[in-house]
């Protein structure tokens, strides 16, 4: 019964989310090149690391959460802080790069071409 519970399935769900984000980004960047593909894949790799490795370790309580450090007297504070910083970097940096890569891929940052104005001379 414990195997089918929500708490037991959460690490598996997080791994599937990380792999699906990586697969979607890979499929999008197969035919494009440049900074949009690099940023999209960089963000997807960071998110796959965060969702596929770091967050499941937190959900399985292999890594002590930073907010619960007082409840685990055997936990190393430096190690806990290091994992917390790596989680923050992977997730926040991953979403930032993934979002900017999608914006570049869709052409959101491109400016419209300048309209040519017709000049009228005073003398024919």
PDB file of N, CA and C in Angstrom, residues 12 19 61 107:
ATOM      1  N   UNK A  12       9.453   9.721  -8.373  1.00  0.00           N
ATOM      2  CA  UNK A  12       9.328   9.195  -9.740  1.00  0.00           C
ATOM      3  C   UNK A  12       8.699  10.244 -10.644  1.00  0.00           C
ATOM      4  N   UNK A  19      12.961  14.567 -17.219  1.00  0.00           N
ATOM      5  CA  UNK A  19      13.257  13.943 -18.512  1.00  0.00           C
ATOM      6  C   UNK A  19      12.349  14.464 -19.617  1.00  0.00           C
ATOM      7  N   UNK A  61      14.069  12.311   1.363  1.00  0.00           N
ATOM      8  CA  UNK A  61      14.756  12.709   2.593  1.00  0.00           C
ATOM      9  C   UNK A  61      16.161  12.128   2.704  1.00  0.00           C
ATOM     10  N   UNK A 107      11.165  34.294 -31.329  1.00  0.00           N
ATOM     11  CA  UNK A 107      11.369  35.600 -31.945  1.00  0.00           C
ATOM     12  C   UNK A 107      10.759  36.735 -31.148  1.00  0.00           C
TER      13      UNK A 107
END
